[in-house]
N, CA and C of each residue as an Amber inpcrd file, in Angstrom:
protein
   384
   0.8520000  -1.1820000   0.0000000   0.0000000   0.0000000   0.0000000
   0.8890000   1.2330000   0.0000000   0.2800000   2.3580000  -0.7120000
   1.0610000   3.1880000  -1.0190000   0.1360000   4.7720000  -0.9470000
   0.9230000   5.6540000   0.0700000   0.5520000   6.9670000  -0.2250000
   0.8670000   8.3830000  -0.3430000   0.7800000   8.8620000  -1.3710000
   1.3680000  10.0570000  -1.9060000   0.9550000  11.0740000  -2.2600000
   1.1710000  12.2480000  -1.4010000   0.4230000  13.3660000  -0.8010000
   1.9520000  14.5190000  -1.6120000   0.8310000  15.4480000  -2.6690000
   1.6500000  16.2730000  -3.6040000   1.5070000  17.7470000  -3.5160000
   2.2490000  18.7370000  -3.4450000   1.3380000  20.1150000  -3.1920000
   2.2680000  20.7960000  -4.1350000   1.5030000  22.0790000  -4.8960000
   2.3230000  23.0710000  -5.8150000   3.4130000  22.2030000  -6.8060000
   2.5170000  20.9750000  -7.7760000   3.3780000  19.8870000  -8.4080000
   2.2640000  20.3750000  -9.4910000   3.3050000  19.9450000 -10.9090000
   3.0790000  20.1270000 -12.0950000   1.8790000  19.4610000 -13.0720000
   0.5010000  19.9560000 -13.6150000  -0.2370000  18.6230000 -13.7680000
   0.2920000  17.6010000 -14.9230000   1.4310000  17.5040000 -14.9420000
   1.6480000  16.3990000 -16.1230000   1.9230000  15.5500000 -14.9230000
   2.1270000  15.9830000 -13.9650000   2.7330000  14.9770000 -12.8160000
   1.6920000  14.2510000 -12.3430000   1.3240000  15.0930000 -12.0290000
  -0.0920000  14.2690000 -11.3640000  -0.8410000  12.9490000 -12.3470000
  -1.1070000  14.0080000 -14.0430000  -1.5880000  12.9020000 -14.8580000
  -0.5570000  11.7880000 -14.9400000   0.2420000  11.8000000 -14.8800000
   1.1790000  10.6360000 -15.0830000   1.0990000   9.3880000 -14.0290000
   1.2280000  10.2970000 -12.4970000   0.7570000   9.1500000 -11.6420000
  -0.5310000   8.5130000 -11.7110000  -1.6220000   8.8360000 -12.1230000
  -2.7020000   8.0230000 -12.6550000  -2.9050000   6.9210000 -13.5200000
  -1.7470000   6.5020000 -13.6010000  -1.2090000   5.4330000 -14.7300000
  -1.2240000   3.9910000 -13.7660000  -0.5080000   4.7140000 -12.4270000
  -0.2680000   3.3130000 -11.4400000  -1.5310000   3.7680000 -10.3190000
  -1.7260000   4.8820000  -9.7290000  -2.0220000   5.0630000  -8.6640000
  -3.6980000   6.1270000  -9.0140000  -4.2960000   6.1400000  -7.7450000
  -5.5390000   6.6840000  -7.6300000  -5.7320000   7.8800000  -7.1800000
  -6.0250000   9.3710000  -8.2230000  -6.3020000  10.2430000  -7.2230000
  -7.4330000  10.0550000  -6.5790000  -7.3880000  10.1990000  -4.7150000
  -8.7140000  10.1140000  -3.9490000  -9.4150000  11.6030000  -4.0670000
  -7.7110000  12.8160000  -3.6000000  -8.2650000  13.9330000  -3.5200000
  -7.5380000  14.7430000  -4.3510000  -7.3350000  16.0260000  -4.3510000
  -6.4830000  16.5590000  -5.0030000  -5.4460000  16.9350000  -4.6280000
  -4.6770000  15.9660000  -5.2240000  -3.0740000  15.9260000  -4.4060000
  -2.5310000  14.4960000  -4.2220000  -3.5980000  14.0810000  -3.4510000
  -3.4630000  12.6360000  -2.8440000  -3.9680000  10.9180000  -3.6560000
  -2.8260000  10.4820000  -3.3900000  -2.7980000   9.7690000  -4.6510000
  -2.7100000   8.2480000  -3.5060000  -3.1400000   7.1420000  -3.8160000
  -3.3270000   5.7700000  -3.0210000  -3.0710000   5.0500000  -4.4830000
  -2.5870000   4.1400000  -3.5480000  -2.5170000   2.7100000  -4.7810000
  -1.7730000   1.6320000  -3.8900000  -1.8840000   0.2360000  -4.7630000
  -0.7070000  -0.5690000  -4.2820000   0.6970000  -0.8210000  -5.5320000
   1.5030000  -1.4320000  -5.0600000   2.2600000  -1.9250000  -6.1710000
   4.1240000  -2.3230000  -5.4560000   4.9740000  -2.7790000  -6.4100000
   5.9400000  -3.6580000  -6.0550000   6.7980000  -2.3810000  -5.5060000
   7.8390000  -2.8690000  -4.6800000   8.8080000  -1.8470000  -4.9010000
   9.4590000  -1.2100000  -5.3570000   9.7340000  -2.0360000  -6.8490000
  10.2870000  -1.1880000  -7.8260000  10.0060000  -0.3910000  -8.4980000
   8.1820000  -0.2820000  -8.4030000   7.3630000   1.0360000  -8.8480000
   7.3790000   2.0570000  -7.6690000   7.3040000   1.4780000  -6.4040000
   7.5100000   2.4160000  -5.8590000   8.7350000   3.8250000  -5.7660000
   9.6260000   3.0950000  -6.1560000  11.3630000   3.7450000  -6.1720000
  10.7960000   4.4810000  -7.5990000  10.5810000   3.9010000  -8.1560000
  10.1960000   4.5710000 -10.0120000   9.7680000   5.5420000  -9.9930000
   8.2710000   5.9340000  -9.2360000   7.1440000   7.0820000  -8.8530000
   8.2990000   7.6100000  -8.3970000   8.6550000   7.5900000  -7.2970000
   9.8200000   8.3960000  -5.9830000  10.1930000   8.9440000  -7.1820000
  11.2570000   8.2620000  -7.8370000  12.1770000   9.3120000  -8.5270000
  11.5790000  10.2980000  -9.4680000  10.5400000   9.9790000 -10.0820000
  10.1300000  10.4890000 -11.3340000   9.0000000  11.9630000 -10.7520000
   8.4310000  11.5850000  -9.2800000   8.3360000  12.9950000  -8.3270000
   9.1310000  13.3430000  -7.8360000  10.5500000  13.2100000  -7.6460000
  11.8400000  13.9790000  -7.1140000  12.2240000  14.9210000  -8.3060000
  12.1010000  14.1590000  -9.9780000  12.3410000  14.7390000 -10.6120000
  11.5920000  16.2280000 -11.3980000  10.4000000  15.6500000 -11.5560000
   9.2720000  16.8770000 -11.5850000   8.8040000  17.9740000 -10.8530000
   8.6200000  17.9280000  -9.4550000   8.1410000  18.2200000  -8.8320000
   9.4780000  19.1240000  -7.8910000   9.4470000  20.5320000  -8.9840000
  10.7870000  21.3510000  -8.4530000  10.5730000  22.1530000  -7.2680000
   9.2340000  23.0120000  -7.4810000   9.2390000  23.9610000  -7.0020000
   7.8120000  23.3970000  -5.9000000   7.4480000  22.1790000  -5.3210000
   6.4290000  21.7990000  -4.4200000   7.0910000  20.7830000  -3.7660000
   5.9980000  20.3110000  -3.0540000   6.5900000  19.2830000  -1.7590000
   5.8890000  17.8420000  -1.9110000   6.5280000  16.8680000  -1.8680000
   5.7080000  15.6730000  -1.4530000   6.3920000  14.7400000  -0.3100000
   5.1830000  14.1730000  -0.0200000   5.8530000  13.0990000   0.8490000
   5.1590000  11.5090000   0.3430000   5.4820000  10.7650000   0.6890000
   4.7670000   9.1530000   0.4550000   4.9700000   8.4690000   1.4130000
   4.1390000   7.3930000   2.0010000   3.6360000   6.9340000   2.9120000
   3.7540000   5.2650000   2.5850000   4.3860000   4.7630000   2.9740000
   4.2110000   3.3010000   1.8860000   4.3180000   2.3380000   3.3960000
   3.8140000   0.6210000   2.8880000   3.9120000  -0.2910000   4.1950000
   5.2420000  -0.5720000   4.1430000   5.7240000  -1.3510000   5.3720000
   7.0900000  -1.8030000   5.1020000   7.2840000  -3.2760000   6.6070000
   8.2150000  -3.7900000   6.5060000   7.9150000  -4.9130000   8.0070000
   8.2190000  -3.6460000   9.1530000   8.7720000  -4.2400000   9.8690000
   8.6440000  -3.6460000  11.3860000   7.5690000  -3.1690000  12.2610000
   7.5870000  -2.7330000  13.3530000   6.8410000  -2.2440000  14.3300000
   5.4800000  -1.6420000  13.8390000   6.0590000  -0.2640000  13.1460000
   4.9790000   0.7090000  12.4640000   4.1420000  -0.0790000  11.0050000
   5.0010000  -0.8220000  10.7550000   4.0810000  -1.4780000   9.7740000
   4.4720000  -0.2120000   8.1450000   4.9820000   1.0480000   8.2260000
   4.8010000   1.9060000   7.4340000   6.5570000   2.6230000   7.7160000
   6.5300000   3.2030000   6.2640000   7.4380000   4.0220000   6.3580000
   7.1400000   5.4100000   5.5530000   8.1280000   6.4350000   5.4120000
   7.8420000   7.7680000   5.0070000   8.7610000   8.0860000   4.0920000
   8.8090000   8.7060000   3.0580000   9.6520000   9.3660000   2.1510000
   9.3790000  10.9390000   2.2390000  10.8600000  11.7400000   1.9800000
   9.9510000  13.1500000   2.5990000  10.8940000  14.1950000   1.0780000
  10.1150000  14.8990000   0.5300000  10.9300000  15.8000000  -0.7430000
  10.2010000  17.5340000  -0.5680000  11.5680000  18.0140000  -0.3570000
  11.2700000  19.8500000   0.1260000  10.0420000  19.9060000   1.1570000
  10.0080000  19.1870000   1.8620000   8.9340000  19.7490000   2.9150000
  10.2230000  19.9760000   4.7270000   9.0850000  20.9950000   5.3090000
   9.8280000  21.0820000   6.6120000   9.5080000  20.0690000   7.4940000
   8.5750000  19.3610000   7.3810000   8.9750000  18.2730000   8.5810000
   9.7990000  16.7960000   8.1600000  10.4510000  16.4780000   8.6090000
  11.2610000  15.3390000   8.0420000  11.4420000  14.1580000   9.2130000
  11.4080000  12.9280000   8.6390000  11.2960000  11.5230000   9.1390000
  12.5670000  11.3000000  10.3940000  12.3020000  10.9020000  11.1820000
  13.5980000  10.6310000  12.4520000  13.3600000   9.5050000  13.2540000
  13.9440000   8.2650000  13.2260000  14.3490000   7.1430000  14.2050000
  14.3210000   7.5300000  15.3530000  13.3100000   7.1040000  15.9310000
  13.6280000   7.3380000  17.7130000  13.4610000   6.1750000  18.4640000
  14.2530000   5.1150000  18.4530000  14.0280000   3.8360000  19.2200000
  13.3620000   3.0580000  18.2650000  13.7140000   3.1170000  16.9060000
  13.2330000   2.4680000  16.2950000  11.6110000   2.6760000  15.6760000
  10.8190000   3.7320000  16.7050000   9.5750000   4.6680000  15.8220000
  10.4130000   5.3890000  14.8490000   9.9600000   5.3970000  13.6790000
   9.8300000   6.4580000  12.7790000   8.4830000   7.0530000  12.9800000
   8.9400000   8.8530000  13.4020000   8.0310000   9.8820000  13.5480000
   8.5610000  11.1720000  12.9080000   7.6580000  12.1260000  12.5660000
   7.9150000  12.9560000  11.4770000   8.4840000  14.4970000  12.7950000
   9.6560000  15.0620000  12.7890000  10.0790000  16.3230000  13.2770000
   9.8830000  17.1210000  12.4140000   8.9010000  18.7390000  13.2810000
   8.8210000  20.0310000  13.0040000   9.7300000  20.6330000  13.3320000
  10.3270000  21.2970000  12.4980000  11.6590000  22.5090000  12.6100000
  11.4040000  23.3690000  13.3460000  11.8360000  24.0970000  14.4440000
  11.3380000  25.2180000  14.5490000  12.6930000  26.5710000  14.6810000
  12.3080000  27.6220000  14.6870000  13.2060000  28.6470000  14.4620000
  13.9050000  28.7290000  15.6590000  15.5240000  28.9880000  15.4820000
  16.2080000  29.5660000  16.7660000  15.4890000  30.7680000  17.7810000
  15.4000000  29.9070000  18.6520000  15.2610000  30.9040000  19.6510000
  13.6340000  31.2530000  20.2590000  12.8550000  30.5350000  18.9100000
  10.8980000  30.7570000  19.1740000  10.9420000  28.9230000  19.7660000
  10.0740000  29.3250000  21.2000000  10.5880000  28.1050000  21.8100000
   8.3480000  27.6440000  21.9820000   7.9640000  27.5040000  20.9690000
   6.4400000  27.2680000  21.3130000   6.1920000  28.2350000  21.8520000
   6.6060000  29.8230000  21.1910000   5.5140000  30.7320000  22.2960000
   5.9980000  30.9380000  23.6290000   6.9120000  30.4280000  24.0590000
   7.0330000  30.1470000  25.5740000   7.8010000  31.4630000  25.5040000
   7.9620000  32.2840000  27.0040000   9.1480000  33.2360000  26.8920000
   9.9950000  32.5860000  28.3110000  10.8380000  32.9570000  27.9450000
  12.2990000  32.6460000  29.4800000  12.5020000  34.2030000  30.3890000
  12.8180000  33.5160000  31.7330000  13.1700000  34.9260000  32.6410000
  12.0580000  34.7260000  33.6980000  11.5350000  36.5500000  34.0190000
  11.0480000  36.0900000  35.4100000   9.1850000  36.4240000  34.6520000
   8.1850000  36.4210000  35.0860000   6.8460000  36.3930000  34.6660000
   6.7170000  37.8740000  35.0170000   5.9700000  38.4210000  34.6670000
   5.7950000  39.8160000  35.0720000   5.0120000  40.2820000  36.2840000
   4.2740000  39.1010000  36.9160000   4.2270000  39.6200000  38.6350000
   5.5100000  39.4210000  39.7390000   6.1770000  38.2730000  39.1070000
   7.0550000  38.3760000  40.0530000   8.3080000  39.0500000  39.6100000
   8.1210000  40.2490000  38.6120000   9.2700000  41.1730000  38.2050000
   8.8270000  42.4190000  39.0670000   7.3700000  43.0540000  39.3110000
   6.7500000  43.4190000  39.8050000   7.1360000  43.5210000  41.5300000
   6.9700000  42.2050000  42.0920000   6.7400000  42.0670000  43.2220000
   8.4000000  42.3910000  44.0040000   9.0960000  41.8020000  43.1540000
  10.8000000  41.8230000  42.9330000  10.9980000  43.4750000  43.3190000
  10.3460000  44.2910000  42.2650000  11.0770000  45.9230000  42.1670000
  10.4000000  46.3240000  43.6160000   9.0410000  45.8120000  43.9840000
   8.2440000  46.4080000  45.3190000   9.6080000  46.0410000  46.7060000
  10.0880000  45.1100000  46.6900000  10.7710000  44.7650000  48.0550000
  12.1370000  45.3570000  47.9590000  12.7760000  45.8420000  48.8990000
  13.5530000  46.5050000  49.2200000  14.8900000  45.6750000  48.8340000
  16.3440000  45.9410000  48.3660000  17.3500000  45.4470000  48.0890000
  18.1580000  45.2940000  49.0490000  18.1900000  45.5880000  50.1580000
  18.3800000  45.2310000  52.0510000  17.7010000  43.6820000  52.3290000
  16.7050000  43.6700000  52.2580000  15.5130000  42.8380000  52.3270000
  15.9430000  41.0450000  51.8420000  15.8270000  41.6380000  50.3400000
  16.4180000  40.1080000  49.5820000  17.8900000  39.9260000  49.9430000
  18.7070000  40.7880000  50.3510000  20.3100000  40.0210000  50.3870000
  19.9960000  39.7530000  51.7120000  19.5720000  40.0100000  52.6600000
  19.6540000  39.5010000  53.9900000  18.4210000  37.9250000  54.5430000
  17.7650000  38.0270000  53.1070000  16.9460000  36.6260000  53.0720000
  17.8990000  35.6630000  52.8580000  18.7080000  36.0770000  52.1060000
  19.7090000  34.9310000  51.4400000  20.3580000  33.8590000  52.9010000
  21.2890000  34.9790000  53.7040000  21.8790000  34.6180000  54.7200000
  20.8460000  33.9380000  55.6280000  19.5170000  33.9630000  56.4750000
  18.9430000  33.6270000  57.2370000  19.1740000  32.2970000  57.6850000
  19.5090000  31.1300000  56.2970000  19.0000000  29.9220000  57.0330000
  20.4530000  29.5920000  57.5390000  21.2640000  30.1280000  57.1840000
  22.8320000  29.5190000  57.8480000  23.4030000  29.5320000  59.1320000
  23.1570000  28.7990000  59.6030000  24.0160000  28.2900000  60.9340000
  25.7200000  28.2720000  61.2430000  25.5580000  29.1770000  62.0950000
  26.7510000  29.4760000  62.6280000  27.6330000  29.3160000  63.6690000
């Protein structure tokens, strides 16, 4: 079983894969067939398909039962204990939205208390 998901690809491409495989939707193409059609399609969408992205989805033995082929797209295939799962890139430094440092009540609460105050908290619990 085989699946191959195409975006911003050429329509000779597309008509061509209709030769082996089924468009369901537009883009997305299902079929079965040997491996050596599979490698065939692969190349012949590596070759066409300059300026868009595909990926394919095909069965294979192991665990997952499936494997992934990945061409100009940002998420890409990674071994983790033997799952193959697909990693999102993300930009230096944008961490999910999250920000680092102190929250802004307790930057707040920080400037309210006296600088006497916090250095002499520090010392309290030490035994002498």
């Amino acid at each position: 079983m085989m699946v191959l998901v195409l975006s911003a690809c050429p329509a000779g491409l597309r008509g061509d894969l209709t030769k082996w495989l089924l468009e369901v939707s537009s883009g997305v193409f299902v079929g079965k067939g040997s491996a050596r059609l599979r490698e065939e399609i692969w190349k012949r969408v590596c070759e066409l398909c300059r300026d868009g992205r595909a990926i394919m989805i095909y069965s294979s033995d192991g665990e997952q039962r499936l494997r992934f082929k990945v061409h100009r797209h940002e998420w890409e295939p990674v071994d983790l204990d033997g799952l193959i799962l697909m990693k999102r890139k993300t930009s230096e430094g944008k961490r999910y939205g999250r920000r680092t440092g102190w929250s802004n009540a307790r930057a707040s609460r920080r400037a309210r208390t006296p600088a006497w105050s916090r250095q002499r908290g520090k010392n309290d619990n030490i035994d002498e």
